[in-house]
Amino acid sequence: MNHLESYLKHTKWFNEEVWLSIGETILKMIVVLLVASLIIKFGKKAINKIFQVRARAPLRFSERREATLMRLMENTLTYVVGFIAIVTVLSLMNINVQGLLAGAGIVGLAVGFGAQSLVKDIISGFFIIFEDQFSVGDTVSIGKFEGVVEEIGLRTTKIKNWTGELYIIPNGNITNVTNFSIHNSVAVVDVHIPYEENIDKAERIIQGLLESFAGQYEEIVSEPELLGVQQLGTSDVTLRIVVETLPMSHWFIARALKKDIKKVLDEHHIQAPYPKMVTYSRNEEEQAYSGHPFMRGDQDGR
């Protein structure tokens, strides 16, 4: 029994100093992770505070670009602090971090030759942010994808469609971009008036509506304009109206304008156009022609 107790005392895993060292290492690791999380938390708050102060400065970026830069700085802070925390934890575990980093550098160099698309994505993402091609919150069309920009990273861009789908596009694949959120939009509304109605009367009624319509919506930049007759159709005359609105507000204004025009036309008893069809009986037409001598012809069929 005495020999067993002496063996356990000298065994490595039952040595009190070993367990104290392990406990101290674990405690240090917990402290490192806790400090890293606090740095990330308070760092993000500091970034938000900096951009709030910049919002009151006379010289500032656009809100779109500030939102993009703030999101990018928050992501960069998270990556840098997380990397430092992982390296510190590995060093506390007596892992040769320098050798690991050197090996990772060699492997990264070898992989870099085969990861040209990744390098292309990062370079493209840098120029997208630097040139302010589009920002978080913009409505854009990239290839066949269209929606609101949720996030811009150095490698990918995330776009959310209005039906809820989230598209993740590598920045290197972004070649043509249509940004709908930079300049004002134009709402175009076509009103169809039947030929039986008085076009001048319809224009006066619509013009009176447009004069009061602009003051109802703050999204309207300038007063709506009735351009006049746009097209002569088979059963109606098309009148075109254009309205300059704030970016991406033209759909809402167009729907509201169509509703008000429908109401005011109903109040003045101007009906909507509808397709017309004329029918005739072939037998009746032949009977009508048979009474005319010049239609009957002579005995030779002339």
Short mmCIF file of C-alpha atoms in Angstrom, two decimals:
data_model
loop_
_atom_site.label_atom_id
_atom_site.label_comp_id
_atom_site.label_asym_id
_atom_site.label_seq_id
_atom_site.Cartn_x
_atom_site.Cartn_y
_atom_site.Cartn_z
CA MET A 1 0.00 0.00 0.00
CA ASN A 2 2.82 2.40 0.86
CA HIS A 3 4.49 1.62 -2.46
CA LEU A 4 1.24 2.49 -4.33
CA GLU A 5 0.88 5.85 -2.59
CA SER A 6 4.51 6.68 -3.33
CA TYR A 7 3.98 5.74 -7.01
CA LEU A 8 0.90 7.95 -7.32
CA LYS A 9 2.71 10.91 -5.76
CA HIS A 10 5.51 10.69 -8.30
CA THR A 11 3.19 10.04 -11.27
CA LYS A 12 2.87 13.02 -13.58
CA TRP A 13 -0.94 13.11 -13.76
CA PHE A 14 -1.29 12.94 -9.98
CA ASN A 15 1.28 15.63 -9.32
CA GLU A 16 -0.23 18.68 -7.62
CA GLU A 17 2.03 21.10 -9.50
CA VAL A 18 0.85 19.71 -12.85
CA TRP A 19 -2.81 20.29 -12.01
CA LEU A 20 -2.04 23.78 -10.75
CA SER A 21 -0.24 24.53 -14.02
CA ILE A 22 -3.17 23.16 -16.06
CA GLY A 23 -5.67 25.17 -14.02
CA GLU A 24 -3.58 28.32 -14.40
CA THR A 25 -3.37 27.80 -18.17
CA ILE A 26 -7.13 27.28 -18.48
CA LEU A 27 -7.76 30.37 -16.38
CA LYS A 28 -5.44 32.43 -18.61
CA MET A 29 -7.23 31.14 -21.71
CA ILE A 30 -10.61 32.13 -20.27
CA VAL A 31 -9.27 35.59 -19.42
CA VAL A 32 -7.86 36.01 -22.96
CA LEU A 33 -11.18 35.04 -24.57
CA LEU A 34 -13.10 37.25 -22.16
CA VAL A 35 -10.84 40.24 -22.85
CA ALA A 36 -11.11 39.64 -26.61
CA SER A 37 -14.92 39.59 -26.44
CA LEU A 38 -14.93 42.79 -24.37
CA ILE A 39 -12.58 44.50 -26.82
CA ILE A 40 -14.84 43.53 -29.73
CA LYS A 41 -17.95 44.68 -27.87
CA PHE A 42 -16.61 48.06 -26.76
CA GLY A 43 -14.72 48.51 -30.04
CA LYS A 44 -17.97 48.26 -32.01
CA LYS A 45 -19.60 50.78 -29.66
CA ALA A 46 -16.64 53.13 -30.17
CA ILE A 47 -16.96 52.79 -33.95
CA ASN A 48 -20.68 53.59 -33.77
CA LYS A 49 -19.89 56.59 -31.56
CA ILE A 50 -17.29 57.88 -34.00
CA PHE A 51 -19.75 57.74 -36.89
CA GLN A 52 -22.43 59.44 -34.78
CA VAL A 53 -20.01 62.31 -34.12
CA ARG A 54 -19.13 62.47 -37.83
CA ALA A 55 -22.83 62.77 -38.65
CA ARG A 56 -22.83 66.21 -36.99
CA ALA A 57 -19.63 67.35 -38.69
CA PRO A 58 -19.82 69.81 -41.63
CA LEU A 59 -17.70 67.54 -43.84
CA ARG A 60 -18.93 63.98 -43.98
CA PHE A 61 -19.54 61.02 -46.27
CA SER A 62 -22.98 60.07 -47.47
CA GLU A 63 -25.11 58.00 -45.11
CA ARG A 64 -24.85 55.06 -47.50
CA ARG A 65 -21.06 55.05 -47.47
CA GLU A 66 -20.85 55.61 -43.71
CA ALA A 67 -23.05 52.55 -43.13
CA THR A 68 -20.81 50.48 -45.41
CA LEU A 69 -17.56 51.67 -43.79
CA MET A 70 -18.97 51.13 -40.30
CA ARG A 71 -19.94 47.55 -41.13
CA LEU A 72 -16.53 46.90 -42.71
CA MET A 73 -14.65 48.33 -39.71
CA GLU A 74 -16.70 46.21 -37.31
CA ASN A 75 -15.93 43.05 -39.30
CA THR A 76 -12.23 43.94 -39.51
CA LEU A 77 -12.08 44.52 -35.75
CA THR A 78 -13.73 41.15 -35.10
CA TYR A 79 -11.32 39.30 -37.41
CA VAL A 80 -8.15 40.97 -36.06
CA VAL A 81 -9.01 40.59 -32.37
CA GLY A 82 -10.20 37.02 -32.92
CA PHE A 83 -6.96 36.10 -34.70
CA ILE A 84 -4.83 37.60 -31.92
CA ALA A 85 -6.89 35.77 -29.28
CA ILE A 86 -6.47 32.42 -31.07
CA VAL A 87 -2.70 32.91 -31.40
CA THR A 88 -2.45 33.82 -27.70
CA VAL A 89 -4.45 30.76 -26.66
CA LEU A 90 -2.23 28.52 -28.78
CA SER A 91 0.89 30.00 -27.21
CA LEU A 92 -0.54 29.34 -23.73
CA MET A 93 -0.93 25.70 -24.76
CA ASN A 94 2.85 25.59 -25.48
CA ILE A 95 2.27 25.32 -29.23
CA ASN A 96 5.03 26.82 -31.37
CA VAL A 97 3.06 29.70 -32.86
CA GLN A 98 5.99 31.08 -34.87
CA GLY A 99 6.55 27.77 -36.58
CA LEU A 100 2.83 27.41 -37.16
CA LEU A 101 2.63 30.89 -38.71
CA ALA A 102 5.70 30.22 -40.87
CA GLY A 103 4.22 26.97 -42.09
CA ALA A 104 0.89 28.67 -42.71
CA GLY A 105 2.68 31.34 -44.71
CA ILE A 106 4.35 28.77 -46.94
CA VAL A 107 1.11 26.87 -47.39
CA GLY A 108 -0.72 30.15 -48.06
CA LEU A 109 1.81 31.08 -50.71
CA ALA A 110 1.36 27.72 -52.40
CA VAL A 111 -2.41 27.93 -52.18
CA GLY A 112 -2.33 31.53 -53.43
CA PHE A 113 -1.22 30.45 -56.87
CA GLY A 114 -4.30 28.27 -57.13
CA ALA A 115 -6.65 30.74 -55.44
CA GLN A 116 -6.51 33.51 -57.97
CA SER A 117 -10.30 33.87 -57.85
CA LEU A 118 -10.09 34.61 -54.11
CA VAL A 119 -7.49 37.32 -54.71
CA LYS A 120 -9.69 38.71 -57.50
CA ASP A 121 -12.69 38.83 -55.14
CA ILE A 122 -10.71 40.71 -52.48
CA ILE A 123 -9.30 43.25 -54.93
CA SER A 124 -12.73 43.81 -56.49
CA GLY A 125 -14.28 44.26 -53.03
CA PHE A 126 -11.66 46.85 -52.13
CA PHE A 127 -12.40 48.93 -55.22
CA ILE A 128 -16.17 48.62 -54.72
CA ILE A 129 -15.82 50.18 -51.28
CA PHE A 130 -13.09 52.66 -52.26
CA GLU A 131 -14.97 53.96 -55.32
CA ASP A 132 -18.35 53.89 -53.54
CA GLN A 133 -19.98 52.00 -56.40
CA PHE A 134 -22.81 50.97 -54.08
CA SER A 135 -23.33 50.88 -50.33
CA VAL A 136 -25.32 49.06 -47.67
CA GLY A 137 -29.01 49.89 -48.06
CA ASP A 138 -28.84 50.63 -51.81
CA THR A 139 -31.19 48.91 -54.22
CA VAL A 140 -29.05 47.46 -57.00
CA SER A 141 -29.21 45.09 -59.92
CA ILE A 142 -26.16 42.85 -60.39
CA GLY A 143 -26.53 40.53 -63.34
CA LYS A 144 -29.79 38.65 -62.87
CA PHE A 145 -29.97 39.48 -59.14
CA GLU A 146 -31.83 42.52 -57.84
CA GLY A 147 -32.48 43.65 -54.28
CA VAL A 148 -31.22 45.65 -51.30
CA VAL A 149 -27.54 45.44 -50.33
CA GLU A 150 -27.33 43.83 -46.89
CA GLU A 151 -23.55 43.63 -46.51
CA ILE A 152 -20.40 44.39 -48.48
CA GLY A 153 -17.30 42.42 -47.57
CA LEU A 154 -13.88 42.16 -49.13
CA ARG A 155 -14.80 38.80 -50.67
CA THR A 156 -18.58 38.69 -51.11
CA THR A 157 -21.59 40.99 -51.35
CA LYS A 158 -24.97 40.02 -49.90
CA ILE A 159 -28.17 41.18 -51.60
CA LYS A 160 -31.66 40.56 -50.22
CA ASN A 161 -34.52 40.32 -52.70
CA TRP A 162 -37.88 41.90 -51.88
CA THR A 163 -39.38 38.41 -51.52
CA GLY A 164 -36.80 37.45 -48.87
CA GLU A 165 -34.12 35.54 -50.80
CA LEU A 166 -30.53 36.36 -49.84
CA TYR A 167 -28.03 36.31 -52.70
CA ILE A 168 -24.32 35.95 -51.87
CA ILE A 169 -22.25 37.12 -54.84
CA PRO A 170 -18.43 36.90 -55.05
CA ASN A 171 -17.05 40.37 -55.71
CA GLY A 172 -14.94 39.09 -58.57
CA ASN A 173 -18.12 38.14 -60.46
CA ILE A 174 -19.53 41.67 -60.24
CA THR A 175 -18.97 43.26 -63.64
CA ASN A 176 -22.06 45.38 -64.33
CA VAL A 177 -24.00 47.13 -61.56
CA THR A 178 -27.16 49.23 -61.79
CA ASN A 179 -27.66 51.37 -58.69
CA PHE A 180 -31.22 52.65 -58.24
CA SER A 181 -30.56 54.57 -55.01
CA ILE A 182 -28.19 57.36 -56.07
CA HIS A 183 -30.34 59.64 -58.24
CA ASN A 184 -34.02 60.56 -58.11
CA SER A 185 -36.50 58.24 -59.77
CA VAL A 186 -39.28 59.04 -62.24
CA ALA A 187 -42.77 57.57 -62.00
CA VAL A 188 -44.50 57.13 -65.36
CA VAL A 189 -48.28 56.72 -65.44
CA ASP A 190 -50.29 56.15 -68.64
CA VAL A 191 -54.01 56.96 -68.59
CA HIS A 192 -56.24 55.49 -71.29
CA ILE A 193 -59.22 57.60 -72.41
CA PRO A 194 -61.89 56.25 -74.82
CA TYR A 195 -62.31 57.95 -78.20
CA GLU A 196 -65.94 58.73 -77.27
CA GLU A 197 -64.82 61.02 -74.42
CA ASN A 198 -63.63 64.62 -74.72
CA ILE A 199 -59.84 64.55 -74.53
CA ASP A 200 -59.57 68.25 -73.62
CA LYS A 201 -61.99 67.73 -70.73
CA ALA A 202 -60.05 64.70 -69.50
CA GLU A 203 -56.79 66.66 -69.61
CA ARG A 204 -58.30 69.53 -67.59
CA ILE A 205 -59.61 67.12 -64.95
CA ILE A 206 -56.27 65.30 -64.62
CA GLN A 207 -54.31 68.57 -64.56
CA GLY A 208 -56.47 69.83 -61.69
CA LEU A 209 -55.75 66.66 -59.77
CA LEU A 210 -51.99 66.91 -60.35
CA GLU A 211 -51.82 70.45 -58.94
CA SER A 212 -53.00 69.22 -55.54
CA PHE A 213 -51.37 65.79 -55.68
CA ALA A 214 -47.77 66.97 -55.17
CA GLY A 215 -48.43 68.40 -51.72
CA GLN A 216 -49.79 65.13 -50.35
CA TYR A 217 -46.57 63.12 -50.46
CA GLU A 218 -43.11 64.12 -49.26
CA GLU A 219 -41.55 61.59 -51.65
CA ILE A 220 -42.42 63.83 -54.61
CA VAL A 221 -39.54 66.12 -55.65
CA SER A 222 -41.30 68.21 -58.33
CA GLU A 223 -44.90 68.74 -59.39
CA PRO A 224 -46.32 65.99 -61.65
CA GLU A 225 -46.43 66.91 -65.33
CA LEU A 226 -49.04 65.91 -67.90
CA LEU A 227 -47.10 65.46 -71.13
CA GLY A 228 -50.18 65.02 -73.34
CA VAL A 229 -51.18 62.37 -75.86
CA GLN A 230 -48.63 59.57 -75.89
CA GLN A 231 -50.28 57.05 -78.19
CA LEU A 232 -53.39 56.52 -80.33
CA GLY A 233 -54.61 52.98 -79.75
CA THR A 234 -57.30 50.93 -81.42
CA SER A 235 -59.94 51.87 -78.84
CA ASP A 236 -58.39 54.58 -76.68
CA VAL A 237 -56.08 57.57 -76.43
CA THR A 238 -53.12 57.30 -74.03
CA LEU A 239 -52.18 60.30 -71.87
CA ARG A 240 -48.78 60.16 -70.16
CA ILE A 241 -47.92 61.65 -66.75
CA VAL A 242 -44.41 61.82 -65.25
CA VAL A 243 -43.46 62.54 -61.63
CA GLU A 244 -39.93 62.98 -60.22
CA THR A 245 -39.61 61.28 -56.84
CA LEU A 246 -36.98 60.39 -54.28
CA PRO A 247 -34.90 57.31 -55.13
CA MET A 248 -36.96 54.10 -55.21
CA SER A 249 -40.23 55.93 -54.40
CA HIS A 250 -41.59 55.95 -57.95
CA TRP A 251 -43.52 52.67 -57.59
CA PHE A 252 -45.39 53.89 -54.52
CA ILE A 253 -46.18 57.29 -56.07
CA ALA A 254 -47.31 55.68 -59.34
CA ARG A 255 -49.77 53.41 -57.51
CA ALA A 256 -51.15 56.31 -55.46
CA LEU A 257 -51.52 58.49 -58.57
CA LYS A 258 -53.35 55.77 -60.51
CA LYS A 259 -55.81 55.37 -57.66
CA ASP A 260 -56.57 59.11 -57.45
CA ILE A 261 -56.94 59.39 -61.24
CA LYS A 262 -59.43 56.51 -61.24
CA LYS A 263 -61.48 58.25 -58.55
CA VAL A 264 -61.54 61.66 -60.26
CA LEU A 265 -62.45 60.15 -63.65
CA ASP A 266 -65.32 58.25 -62.04
CA GLU A 267 -66.55 61.46 -60.40
CA HIS A 268 -66.74 63.15 -63.83
CA HIS A 269 -68.32 60.07 -65.45
CA ILE A 270 -65.44 59.38 -67.80
CA GLN A 271 -65.52 55.68 -68.49
CA ALA A 272 -62.59 53.39 -69.00
CA PRO A 273 -61.95 52.16 -72.56
CA TYR A 274 -62.95 48.65 -73.49
CA PRO A 275 -62.39 46.61 -76.66
CA LYS A 276 -65.18 46.77 -79.24
CA MET A 277 -66.23 44.10 -81.72
CA VAL A 278 -68.40 44.55 -84.83
CA THR A 279 -70.27 41.49 -86.20
CA TYR A 280 -72.27 41.07 -89.38
CA SER A 281 -74.27 38.26 -91.02
CA ARG A 282 -72.99 37.04 -94.36
CA ASN A 283 -76.47 35.95 -95.49
CA GLU A 284 -77.93 39.38 -94.81
CA GLU A 285 -75.04 41.01 -96.71
CA GLU A 286 -75.65 38.79 -99.77
CA GLN A 287 -79.36 39.57 -99.71
CA ALA A 288 -78.62 43.29 -99.57
CA TYR A 289 -76.26 43.06 -102.55
CA SER A 290 -78.64 40.89 -104.63
CA GLY A 291 -81.06 43.80 -105.15
CA HIS A 292 -78.49 45.85 -107.08
CA PRO A 293 -78.17 45.12 -110.81
CA PHE A 294 -74.51 46.07 -110.99
CA MET A 295 -73.79 43.49 -108.31
CA ARG A 296 -75.71 40.67 -110.03
CA GLY A 297 -73.76 40.76 -113.33
CA ASP A 298 -74.93 39.63 -116.78
CA GLN A 299 -75.53 36.21 -118.18
CA ASP A 300 -71.83 35.80 -118.95
CA GLY A 301 -70.91 36.57 -115.34
CA ARG A 302 -69.60 40.04 -116.14
#
